[in-house]
Short mmCIF file of C-alpha atoms and ligand atoms in Angstrom, two decimals:
data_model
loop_
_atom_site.label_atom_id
_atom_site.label_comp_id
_atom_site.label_asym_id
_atom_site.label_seq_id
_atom_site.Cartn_x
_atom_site.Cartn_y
_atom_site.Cartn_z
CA UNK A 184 -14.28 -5.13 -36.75
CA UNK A 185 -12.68 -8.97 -36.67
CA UNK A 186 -15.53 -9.78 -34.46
CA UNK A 187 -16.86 -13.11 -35.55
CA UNK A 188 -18.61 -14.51 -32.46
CA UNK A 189 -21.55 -13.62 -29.97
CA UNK A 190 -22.27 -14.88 -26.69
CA UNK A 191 -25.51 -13.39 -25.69
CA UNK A 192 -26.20 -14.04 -21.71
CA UNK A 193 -22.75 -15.13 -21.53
CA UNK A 194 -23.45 -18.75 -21.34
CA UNK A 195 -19.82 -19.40 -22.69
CA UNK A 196 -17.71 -16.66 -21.90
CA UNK A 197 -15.07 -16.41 -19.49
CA UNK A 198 -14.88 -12.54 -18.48
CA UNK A 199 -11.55 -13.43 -15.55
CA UNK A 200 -9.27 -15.45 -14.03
CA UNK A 201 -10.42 -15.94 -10.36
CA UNK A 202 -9.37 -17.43 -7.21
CA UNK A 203 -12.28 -17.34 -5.21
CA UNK A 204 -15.17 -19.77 -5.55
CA UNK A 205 -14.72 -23.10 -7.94
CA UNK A 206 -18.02 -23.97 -9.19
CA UNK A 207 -18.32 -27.47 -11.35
CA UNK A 208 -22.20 -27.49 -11.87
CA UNK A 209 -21.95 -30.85 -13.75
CA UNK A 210 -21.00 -32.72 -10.35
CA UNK A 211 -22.82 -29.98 -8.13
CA UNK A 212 -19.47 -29.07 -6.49
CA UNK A 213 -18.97 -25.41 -5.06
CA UNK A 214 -16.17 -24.26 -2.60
CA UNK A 215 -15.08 -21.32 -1.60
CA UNK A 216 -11.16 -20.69 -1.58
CA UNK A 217 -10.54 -24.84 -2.08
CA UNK A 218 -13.37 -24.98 1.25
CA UNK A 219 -15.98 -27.63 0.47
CA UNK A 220 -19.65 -25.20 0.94
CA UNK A 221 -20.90 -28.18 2.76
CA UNK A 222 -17.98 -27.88 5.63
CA UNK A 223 -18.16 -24.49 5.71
CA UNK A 224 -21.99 -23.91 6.53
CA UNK A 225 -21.47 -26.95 9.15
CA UNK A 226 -18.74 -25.37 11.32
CA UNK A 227 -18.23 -22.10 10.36
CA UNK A 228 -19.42 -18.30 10.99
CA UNK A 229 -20.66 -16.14 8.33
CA UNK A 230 -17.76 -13.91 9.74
CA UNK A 231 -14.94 -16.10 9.62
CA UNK A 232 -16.69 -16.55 5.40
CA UNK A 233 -16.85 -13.15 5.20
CA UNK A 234 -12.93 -13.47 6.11
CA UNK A 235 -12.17 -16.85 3.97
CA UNK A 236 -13.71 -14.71 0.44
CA UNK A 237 -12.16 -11.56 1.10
CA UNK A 238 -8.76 -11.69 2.47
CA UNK A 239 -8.11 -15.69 0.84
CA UNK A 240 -7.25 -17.88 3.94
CA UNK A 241 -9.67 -18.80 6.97
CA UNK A 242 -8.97 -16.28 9.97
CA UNK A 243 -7.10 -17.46 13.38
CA UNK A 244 -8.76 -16.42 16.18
CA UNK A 245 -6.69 -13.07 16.84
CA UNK A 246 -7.45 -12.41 13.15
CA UNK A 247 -11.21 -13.18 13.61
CA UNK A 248 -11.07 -11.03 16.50
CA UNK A 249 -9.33 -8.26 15.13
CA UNK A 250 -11.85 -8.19 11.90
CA UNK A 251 -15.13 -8.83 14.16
CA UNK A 252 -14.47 -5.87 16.79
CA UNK A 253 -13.55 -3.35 13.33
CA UNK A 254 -16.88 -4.26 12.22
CA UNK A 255 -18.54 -4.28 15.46
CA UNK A 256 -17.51 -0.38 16.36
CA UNK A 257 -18.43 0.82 12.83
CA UNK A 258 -22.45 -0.57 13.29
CA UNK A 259 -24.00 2.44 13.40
CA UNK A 260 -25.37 4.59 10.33
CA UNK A 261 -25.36 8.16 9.68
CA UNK A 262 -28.46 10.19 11.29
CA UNK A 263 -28.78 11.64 7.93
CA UNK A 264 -29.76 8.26 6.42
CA UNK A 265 -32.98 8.78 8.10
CA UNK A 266 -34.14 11.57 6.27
CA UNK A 267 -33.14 9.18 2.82
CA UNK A 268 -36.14 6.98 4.38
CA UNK A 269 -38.42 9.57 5.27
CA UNK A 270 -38.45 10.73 1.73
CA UNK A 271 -39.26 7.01 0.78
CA UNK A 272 -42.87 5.52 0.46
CA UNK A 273 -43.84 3.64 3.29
CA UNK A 274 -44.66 0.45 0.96
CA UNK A 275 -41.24 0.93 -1.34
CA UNK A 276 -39.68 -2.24 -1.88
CA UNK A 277 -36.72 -2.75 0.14
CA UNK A 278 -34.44 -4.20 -2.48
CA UNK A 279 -34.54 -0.40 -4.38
CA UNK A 280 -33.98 1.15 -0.60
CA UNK A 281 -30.91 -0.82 -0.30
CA UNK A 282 -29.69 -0.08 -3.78
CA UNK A 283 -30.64 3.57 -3.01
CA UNK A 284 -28.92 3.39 0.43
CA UNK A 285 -25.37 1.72 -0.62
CA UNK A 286 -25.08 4.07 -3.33
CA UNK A 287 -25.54 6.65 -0.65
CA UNK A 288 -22.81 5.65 1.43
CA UNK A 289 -20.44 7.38 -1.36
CA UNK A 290 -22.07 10.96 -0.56
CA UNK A 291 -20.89 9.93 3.39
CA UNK A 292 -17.79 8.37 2.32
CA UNK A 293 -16.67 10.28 -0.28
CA UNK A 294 -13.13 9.98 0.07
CA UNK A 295 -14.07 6.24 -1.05
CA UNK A 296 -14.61 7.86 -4.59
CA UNK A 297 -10.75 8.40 -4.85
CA UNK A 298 -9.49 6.60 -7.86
CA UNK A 299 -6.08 6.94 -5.85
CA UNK A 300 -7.59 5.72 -2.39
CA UNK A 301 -5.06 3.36 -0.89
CA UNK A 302 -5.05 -0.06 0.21
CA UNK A 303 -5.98 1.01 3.60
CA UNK A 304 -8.68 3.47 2.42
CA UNK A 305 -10.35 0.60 0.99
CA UNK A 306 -9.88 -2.16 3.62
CA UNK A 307 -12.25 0.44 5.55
CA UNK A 308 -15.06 1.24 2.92
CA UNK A 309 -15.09 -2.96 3.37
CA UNK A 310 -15.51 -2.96 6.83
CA UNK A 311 -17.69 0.01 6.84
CA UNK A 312 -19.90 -2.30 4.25
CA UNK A 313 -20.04 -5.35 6.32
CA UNK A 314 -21.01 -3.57 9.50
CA UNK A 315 -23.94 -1.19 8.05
CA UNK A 316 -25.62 -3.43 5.72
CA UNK A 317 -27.56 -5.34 8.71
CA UNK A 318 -28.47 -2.01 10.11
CA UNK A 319 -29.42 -0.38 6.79
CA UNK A 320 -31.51 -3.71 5.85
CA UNK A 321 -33.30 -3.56 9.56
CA UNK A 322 -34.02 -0.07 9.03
CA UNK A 323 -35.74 -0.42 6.01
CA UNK A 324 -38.00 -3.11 6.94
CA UNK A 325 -38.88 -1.16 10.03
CA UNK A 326 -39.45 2.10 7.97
CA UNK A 327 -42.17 -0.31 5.56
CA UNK A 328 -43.55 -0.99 8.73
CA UNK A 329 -43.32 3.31 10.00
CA UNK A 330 -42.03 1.40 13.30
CA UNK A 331 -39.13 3.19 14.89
CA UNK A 332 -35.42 1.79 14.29
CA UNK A 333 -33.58 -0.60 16.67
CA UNK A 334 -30.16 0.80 17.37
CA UNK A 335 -27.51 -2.14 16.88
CA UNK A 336 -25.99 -3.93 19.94
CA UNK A 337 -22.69 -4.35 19.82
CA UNK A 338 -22.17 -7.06 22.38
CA UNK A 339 -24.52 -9.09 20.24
CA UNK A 340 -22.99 -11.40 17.27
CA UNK A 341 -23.24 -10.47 13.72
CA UNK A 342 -26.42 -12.34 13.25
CA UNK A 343 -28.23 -12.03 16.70
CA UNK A 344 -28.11 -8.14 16.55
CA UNK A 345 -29.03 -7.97 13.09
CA UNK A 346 -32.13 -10.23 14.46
CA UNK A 347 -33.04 -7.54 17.29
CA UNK A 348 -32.33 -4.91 15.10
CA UNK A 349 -35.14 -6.42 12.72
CA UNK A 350 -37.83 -7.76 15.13
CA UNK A 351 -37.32 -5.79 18.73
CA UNK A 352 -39.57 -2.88 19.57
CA UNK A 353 -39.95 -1.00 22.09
CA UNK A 354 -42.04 -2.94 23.63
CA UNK A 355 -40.88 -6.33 22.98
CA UNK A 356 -37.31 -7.23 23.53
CA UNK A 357 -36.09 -10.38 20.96
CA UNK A 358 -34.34 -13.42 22.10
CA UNK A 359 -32.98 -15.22 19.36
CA UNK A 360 -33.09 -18.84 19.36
CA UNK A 361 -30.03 -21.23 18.82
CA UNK A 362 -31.75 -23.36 16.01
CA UNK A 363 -33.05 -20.14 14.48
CA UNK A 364 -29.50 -18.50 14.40
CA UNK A 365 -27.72 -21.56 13.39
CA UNK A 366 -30.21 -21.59 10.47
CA UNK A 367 -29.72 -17.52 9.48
CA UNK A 368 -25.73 -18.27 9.63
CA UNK A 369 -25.80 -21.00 7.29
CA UNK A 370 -28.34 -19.46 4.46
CA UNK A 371 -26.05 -16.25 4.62
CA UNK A 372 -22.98 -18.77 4.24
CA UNK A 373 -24.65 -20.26 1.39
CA UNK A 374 -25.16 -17.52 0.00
CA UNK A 375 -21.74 -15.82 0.15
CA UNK A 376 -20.62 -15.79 -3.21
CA UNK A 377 -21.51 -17.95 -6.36
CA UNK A 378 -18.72 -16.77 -9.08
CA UNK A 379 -19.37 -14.94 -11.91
CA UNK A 380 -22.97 -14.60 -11.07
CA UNK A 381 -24.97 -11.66 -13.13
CA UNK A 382 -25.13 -9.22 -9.79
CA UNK A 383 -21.12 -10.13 -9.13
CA UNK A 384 -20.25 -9.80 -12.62
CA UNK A 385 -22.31 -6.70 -12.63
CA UNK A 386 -20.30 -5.16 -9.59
CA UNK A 387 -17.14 -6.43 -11.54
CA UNK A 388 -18.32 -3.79 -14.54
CA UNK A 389 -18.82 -0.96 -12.53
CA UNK A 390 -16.32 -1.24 -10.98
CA UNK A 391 -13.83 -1.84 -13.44
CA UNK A 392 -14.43 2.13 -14.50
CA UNK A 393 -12.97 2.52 -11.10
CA UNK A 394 -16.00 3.57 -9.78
CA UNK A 395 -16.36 3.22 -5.36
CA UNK A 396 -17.14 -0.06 -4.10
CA UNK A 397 -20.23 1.27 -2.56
CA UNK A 398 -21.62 2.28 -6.02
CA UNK A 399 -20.19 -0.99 -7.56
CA UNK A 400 -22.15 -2.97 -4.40
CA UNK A 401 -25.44 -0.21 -5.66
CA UNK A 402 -25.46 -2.13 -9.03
CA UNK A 403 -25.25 -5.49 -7.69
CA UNK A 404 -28.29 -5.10 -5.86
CA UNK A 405 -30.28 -3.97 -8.29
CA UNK A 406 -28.81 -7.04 -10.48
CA UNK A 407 -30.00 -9.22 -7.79
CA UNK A 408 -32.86 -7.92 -7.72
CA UNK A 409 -34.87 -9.41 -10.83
CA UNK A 410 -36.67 -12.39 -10.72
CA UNK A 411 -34.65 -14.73 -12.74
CA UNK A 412 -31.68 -14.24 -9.82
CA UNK A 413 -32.49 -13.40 -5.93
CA UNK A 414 -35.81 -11.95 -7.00
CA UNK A 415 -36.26 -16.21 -7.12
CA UNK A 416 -36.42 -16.23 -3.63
CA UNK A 417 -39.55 -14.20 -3.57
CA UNK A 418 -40.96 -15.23 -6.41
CA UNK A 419 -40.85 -19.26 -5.28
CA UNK A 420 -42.93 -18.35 -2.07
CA UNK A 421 -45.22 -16.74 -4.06
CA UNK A 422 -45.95 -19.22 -6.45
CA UNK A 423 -46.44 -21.89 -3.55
CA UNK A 424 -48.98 -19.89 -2.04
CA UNK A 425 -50.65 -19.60 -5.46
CA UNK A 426 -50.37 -23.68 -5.72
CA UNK A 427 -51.81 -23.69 -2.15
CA UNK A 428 -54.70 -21.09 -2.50
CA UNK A 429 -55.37 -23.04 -6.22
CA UNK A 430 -56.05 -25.95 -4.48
CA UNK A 431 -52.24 -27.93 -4.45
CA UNK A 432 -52.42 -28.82 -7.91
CA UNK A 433 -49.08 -29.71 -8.59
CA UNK A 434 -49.34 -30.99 -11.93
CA UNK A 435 -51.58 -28.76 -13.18
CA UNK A 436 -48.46 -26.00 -12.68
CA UNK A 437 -45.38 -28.65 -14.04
CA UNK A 438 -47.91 -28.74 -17.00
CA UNK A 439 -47.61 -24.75 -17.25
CA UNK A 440 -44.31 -24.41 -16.80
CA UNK A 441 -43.58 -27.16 -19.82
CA UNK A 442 -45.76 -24.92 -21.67
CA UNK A 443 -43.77 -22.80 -24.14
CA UNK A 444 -47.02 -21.11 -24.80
CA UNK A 445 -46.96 -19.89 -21.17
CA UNK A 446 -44.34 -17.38 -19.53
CA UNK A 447 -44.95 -19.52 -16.03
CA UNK A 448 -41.64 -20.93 -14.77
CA UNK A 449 -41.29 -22.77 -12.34
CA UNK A 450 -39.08 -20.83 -10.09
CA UNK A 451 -37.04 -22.16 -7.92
CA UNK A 452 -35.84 -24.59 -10.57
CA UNK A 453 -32.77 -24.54 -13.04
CA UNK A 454 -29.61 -23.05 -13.18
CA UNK A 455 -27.34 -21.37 -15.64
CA UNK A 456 -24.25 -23.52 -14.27
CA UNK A 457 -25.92 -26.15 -12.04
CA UNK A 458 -27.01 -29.24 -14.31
CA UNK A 459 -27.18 -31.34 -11.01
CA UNK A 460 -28.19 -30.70 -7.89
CA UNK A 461 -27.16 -27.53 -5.84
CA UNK A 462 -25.42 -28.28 -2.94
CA UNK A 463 -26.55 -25.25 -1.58
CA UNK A 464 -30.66 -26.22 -1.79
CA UNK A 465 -29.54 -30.05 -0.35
CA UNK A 466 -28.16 -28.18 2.69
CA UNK A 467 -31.30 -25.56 2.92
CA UNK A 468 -33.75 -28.20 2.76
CA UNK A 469 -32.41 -29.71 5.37
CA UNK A 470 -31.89 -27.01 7.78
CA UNK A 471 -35.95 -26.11 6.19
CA UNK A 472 -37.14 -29.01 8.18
CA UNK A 473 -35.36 -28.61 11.38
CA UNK A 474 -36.33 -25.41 11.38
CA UNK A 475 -39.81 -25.49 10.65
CA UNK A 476 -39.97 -28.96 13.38
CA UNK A 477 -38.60 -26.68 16.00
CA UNK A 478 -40.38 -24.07 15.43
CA UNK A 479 -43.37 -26.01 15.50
CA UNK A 480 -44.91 -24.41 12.26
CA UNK A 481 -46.76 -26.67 10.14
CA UNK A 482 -46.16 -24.38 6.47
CA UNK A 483 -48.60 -26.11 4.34
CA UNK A 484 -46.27 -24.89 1.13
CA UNK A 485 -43.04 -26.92 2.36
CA UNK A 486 -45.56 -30.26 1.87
CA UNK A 487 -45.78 -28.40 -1.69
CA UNK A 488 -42.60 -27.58 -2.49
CA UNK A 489 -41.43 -31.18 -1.81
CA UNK A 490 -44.14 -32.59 -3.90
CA UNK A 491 -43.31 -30.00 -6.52
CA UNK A 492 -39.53 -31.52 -6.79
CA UNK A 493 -40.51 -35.27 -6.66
CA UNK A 494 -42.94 -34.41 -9.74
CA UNK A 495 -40.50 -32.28 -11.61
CA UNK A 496 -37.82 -34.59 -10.82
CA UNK A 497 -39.45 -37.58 -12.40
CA UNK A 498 -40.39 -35.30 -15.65
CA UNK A 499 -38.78 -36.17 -18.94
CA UNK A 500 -39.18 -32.34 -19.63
CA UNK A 501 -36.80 -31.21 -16.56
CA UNK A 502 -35.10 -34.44 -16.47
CA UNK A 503 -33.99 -33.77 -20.14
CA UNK A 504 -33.06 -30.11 -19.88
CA UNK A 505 -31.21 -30.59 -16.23
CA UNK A 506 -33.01 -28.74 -14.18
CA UNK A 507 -32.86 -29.23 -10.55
CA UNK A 508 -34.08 -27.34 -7.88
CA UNK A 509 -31.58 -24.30 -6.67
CA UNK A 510 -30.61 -22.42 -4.04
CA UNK A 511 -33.95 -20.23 -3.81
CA UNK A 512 -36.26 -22.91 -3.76
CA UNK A 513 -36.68 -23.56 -0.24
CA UNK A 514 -34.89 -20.81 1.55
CA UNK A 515 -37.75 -18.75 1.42
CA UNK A 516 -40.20 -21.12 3.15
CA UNK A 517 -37.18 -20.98 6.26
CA UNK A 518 -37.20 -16.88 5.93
CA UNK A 519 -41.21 -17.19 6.25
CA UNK A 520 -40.96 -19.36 9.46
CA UNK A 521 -38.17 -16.94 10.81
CA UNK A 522 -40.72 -14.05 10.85
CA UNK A 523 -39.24 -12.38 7.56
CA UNK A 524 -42.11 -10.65 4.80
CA UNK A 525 -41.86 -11.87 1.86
CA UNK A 526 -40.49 -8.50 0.26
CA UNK A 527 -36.99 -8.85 2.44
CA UNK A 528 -36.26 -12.17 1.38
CA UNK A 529 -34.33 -11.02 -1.38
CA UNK A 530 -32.73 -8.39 0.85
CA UNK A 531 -31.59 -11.29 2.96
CA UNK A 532 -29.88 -13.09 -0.29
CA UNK A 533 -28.12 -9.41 -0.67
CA UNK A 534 -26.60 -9.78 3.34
CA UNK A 535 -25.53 -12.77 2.47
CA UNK A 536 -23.93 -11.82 -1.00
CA UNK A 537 -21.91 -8.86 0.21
CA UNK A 538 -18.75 -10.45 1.11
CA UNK A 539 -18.58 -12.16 -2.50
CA UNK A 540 -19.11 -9.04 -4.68
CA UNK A 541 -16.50 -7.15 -2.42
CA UNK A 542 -14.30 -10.18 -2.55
CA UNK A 543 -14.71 -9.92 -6.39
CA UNK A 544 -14.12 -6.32 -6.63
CA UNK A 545 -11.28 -6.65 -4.88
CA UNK A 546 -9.73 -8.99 -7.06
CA UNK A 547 -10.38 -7.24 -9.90
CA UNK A 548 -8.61 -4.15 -8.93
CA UNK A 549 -5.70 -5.49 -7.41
CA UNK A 550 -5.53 -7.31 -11.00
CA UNK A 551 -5.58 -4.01 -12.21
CA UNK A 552 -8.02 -5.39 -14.84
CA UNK A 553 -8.99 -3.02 -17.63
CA UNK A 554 -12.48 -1.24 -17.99
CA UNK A 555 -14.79 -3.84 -18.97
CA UNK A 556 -16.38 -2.66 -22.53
CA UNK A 557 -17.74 -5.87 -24.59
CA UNK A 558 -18.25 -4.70 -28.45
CA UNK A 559 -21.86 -5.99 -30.38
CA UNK A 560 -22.51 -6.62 -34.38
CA UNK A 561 -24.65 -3.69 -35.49
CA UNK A 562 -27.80 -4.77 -36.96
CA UNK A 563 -29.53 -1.19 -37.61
CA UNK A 564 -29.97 0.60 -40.70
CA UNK A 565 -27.29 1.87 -42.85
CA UNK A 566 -25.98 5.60 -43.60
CA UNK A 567 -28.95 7.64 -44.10
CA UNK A 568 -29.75 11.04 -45.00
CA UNK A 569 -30.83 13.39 -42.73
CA UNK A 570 -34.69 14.69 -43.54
CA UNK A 571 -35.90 17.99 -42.29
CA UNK A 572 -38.91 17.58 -39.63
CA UNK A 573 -41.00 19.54 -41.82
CA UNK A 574 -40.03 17.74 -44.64
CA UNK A 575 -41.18 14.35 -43.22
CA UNK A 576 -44.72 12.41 -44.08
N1 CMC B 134 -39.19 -23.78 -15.54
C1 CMC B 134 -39.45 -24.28 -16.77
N2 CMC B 134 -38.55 -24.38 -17.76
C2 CMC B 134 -37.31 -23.96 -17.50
C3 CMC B 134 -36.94 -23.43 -16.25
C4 CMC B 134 -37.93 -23.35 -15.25
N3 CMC B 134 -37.64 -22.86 -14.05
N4 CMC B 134 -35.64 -23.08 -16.27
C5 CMC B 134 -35.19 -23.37 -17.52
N5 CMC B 134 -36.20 -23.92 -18.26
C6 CMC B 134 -36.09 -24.43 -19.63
C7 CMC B 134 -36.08 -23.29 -20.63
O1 CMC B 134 -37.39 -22.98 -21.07
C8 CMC B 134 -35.23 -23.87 -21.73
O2 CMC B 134 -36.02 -24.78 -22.45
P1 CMC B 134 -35.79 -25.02 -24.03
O3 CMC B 134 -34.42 -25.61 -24.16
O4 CMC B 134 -36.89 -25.94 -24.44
O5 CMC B 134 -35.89 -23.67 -24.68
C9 CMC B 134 -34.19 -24.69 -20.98
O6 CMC B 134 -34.82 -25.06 -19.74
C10 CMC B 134 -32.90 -23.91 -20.66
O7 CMC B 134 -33.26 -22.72 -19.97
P2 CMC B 134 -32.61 -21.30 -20.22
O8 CMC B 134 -33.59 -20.25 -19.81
O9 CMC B 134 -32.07 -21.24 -21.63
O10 CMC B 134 -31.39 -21.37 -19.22
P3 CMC B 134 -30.60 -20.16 -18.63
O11 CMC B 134 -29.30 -20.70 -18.20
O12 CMC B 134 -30.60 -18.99 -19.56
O13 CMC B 134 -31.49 -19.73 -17.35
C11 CMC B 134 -32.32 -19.59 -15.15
C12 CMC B 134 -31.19 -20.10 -16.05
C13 CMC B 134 -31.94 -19.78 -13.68
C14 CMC B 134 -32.55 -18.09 -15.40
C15 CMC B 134 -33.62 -20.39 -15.47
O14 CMC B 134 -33.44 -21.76 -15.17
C16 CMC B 134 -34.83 -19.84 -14.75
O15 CMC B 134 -35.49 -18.92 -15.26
N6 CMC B 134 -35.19 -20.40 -13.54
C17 CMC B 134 -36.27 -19.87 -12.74
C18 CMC B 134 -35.77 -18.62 -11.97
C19 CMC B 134 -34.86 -18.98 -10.82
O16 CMC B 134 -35.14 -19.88 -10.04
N7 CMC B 134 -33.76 -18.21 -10.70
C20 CMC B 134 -32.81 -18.38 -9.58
C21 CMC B 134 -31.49 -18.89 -10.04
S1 CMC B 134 -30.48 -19.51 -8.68
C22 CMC B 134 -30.11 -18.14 -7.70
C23 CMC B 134 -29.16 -17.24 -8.36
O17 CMC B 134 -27.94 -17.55 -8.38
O18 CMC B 134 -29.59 -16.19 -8.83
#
């Protein structure tokens, strides 16, 4: 066939050009569009982000206007999608109702199937995207819970009404505070869009058959799901609370997670592209302790994680292989404090995500790129013949 080389997990193959996020892990630089990550958590909206990854510049104010009240108007979901949760069980995990849910929007939208849809056509599938995924990701929390929905508010912000949407009820109305949004803007910032990530390069794939961005968005979710990507998130809490419970040994679990004899990883830790820090867990363990001090929560796991990455960090075993701890390691401790179960702390890495993978499916079709299909070496048996059943031992 001429092919000579393999590549398995990718870990050196380019698969595009792109123009989106730079990403040099050796230094621990990441920016999106030429905007330093750092800058952009500091001063701006996940809107105006949202904006920056899709479109390519940073939005004037008419512009963020213009974008923010499309969204705004399109908040609402279908009544129909109700009956899609009724027909779920009331403990599913969220991360397969989302995937379930986006891939639904096709069946609402189904002009968005169109291989011919137009520019237009699509700017709207975006917009519908960005506005319903809060609502979709409130509403399946609240269905885990069998407590009734919170309609969106649309003279709330992006963040404060999906807030309200997740922790109002009818008998309790939510006030958001400052320090609390300030902290849910940035980790959905951060978490905007990380290259050619396995969930983006898996929305890339689908939708390079031309498939809708809604079904392309379905397969990134379920990419994110698994525990060596956002899965992390949950995962990391876990394993604190398993530290904790066991009695805080931290050494005992660095000694487990050296252990080749042992699947135990410690999660949280290491990076396909990051051999440095990430800037992206600098910035969350920051915002982890203002949170948590204003808040007033004493989380016995942040003491934990902290002494977790001083160990680890002074380890010839991580110290050798580069591994640092990433962006899930502490951003699930700030989700706990916020009120979030653990089970939608991946869905909050998917909120977050969503203006990347569109970002990146964009690209890829206006670059009219071709239907991704990677070829393999066949290692199975050679021609055989064919043996009647009854003729088999
Ligand atoms: N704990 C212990 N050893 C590790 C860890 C870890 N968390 N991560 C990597 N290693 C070791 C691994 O065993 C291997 O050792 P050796 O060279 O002796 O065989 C070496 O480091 C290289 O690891 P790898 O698995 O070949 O590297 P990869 O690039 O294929 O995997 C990774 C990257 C993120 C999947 C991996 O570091 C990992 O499993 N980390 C824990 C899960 C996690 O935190 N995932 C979230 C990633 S960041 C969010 C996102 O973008 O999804």
């Amino acid at each position: 066939t001429g092919l000579v080389t393999l590549d398995s997990g990718f870990k050196n193959t380019g698969a595009t050009t792109s123009g989106i996020t730079f990403l040099n892990g050796e230094a621990g630089v990441l920016r999106y569009r030429g905007y330093a990550i750092e800058d952009l958590a500091e001063h701006a909206s996940f809107l105006e982000v949202a904006y920056l990854l899709i479109y390519g510049n940073l939005p004037n104010p008419e512009e963020l206007n213009h974008f923010t009240s499309e969204i705004t108007r399109r908040t609402l979901v279908n009544e129909g999608v109700k009956k899609i949760f009724a027909g779920f069980p009331v403990n599913a995990h969220p991360m397969g109702v989302m995937a379930s849910l986006a891939s639904s929007l096709a069946s609402f939208y189904p002009e968005s199937i169109d291989p011919h849809r137009t520019p237009d056509l699509v700017n709207l599938t975006i917009i519908r995207l960005l506005a319903k995924f809060p609502t979709l990701a409130a509403w399946s929390y609240k269905n885990s819970n069998g407590h009734p929905v919170n309609y969106p508010r649309n003279k709330l912000n992006y963040v404060q009404n999906f807030m309200q949407m997740m922790f109002a009820l009818p008998t309790y109305e939510y006030e958001i505070d400052p320090d609390v949004e300030e902290a849910l803007n940035k980790l959905l910032i951060l978490h905007a869009d990380h290259e050619q990530n396995c969930s983006t390069s898996a929305v890339r794939l689908v939708g390079s058959s031309q498939a809708s961005l809604y079904s392309s968005v379905s397969a990134g979710i379920s990419a994110l799901w698994g525990p060596l990507h956002g899965g992390a998130n949950q995962q990391v809490i876990e394993m604190l609370d398993k530290i904790h419970q066991d009695g805080g040994d931290v050494k005992k679990y660095i000694e487990k997670a050296k252990d080749k004899n042992d699947t135990f990883r410690l999660m949280g830790f290491g990076h396909r592209v990051y051999k440095n820090f990430d800037p992206r867990a600098r910035i969350i363990k920051k915002s982890c302790d203002k949170v948590l001090n204003k808040l007033g929560i004493k989380d016995p796991t942040l003491e934990i994680a902290k002494k977790l990455e001083e160990t680890a960090l002074n380890d010839d075993y991580f110290v050798e292989r580069k591994l640092y701890p990433n962006v899930d390691f502490y951003s699930g401790i700030i989700y706990r404090a916020l009120g979030f179960p653990i089970d939608m702390f991946t869905v909050m890495f998917t909120l977050g995500r969503l203006p990347g993978w569109i970002a990146q499916w964009k690209e890829m079709r206006e670059a009219q790129q071709p239907i991704s299909r990677p070829r393999q070496i066949y290692t199975g048996s050679t021609a055989r013949d064919f043996v009647k059943l009854e003729d088999r031992g």
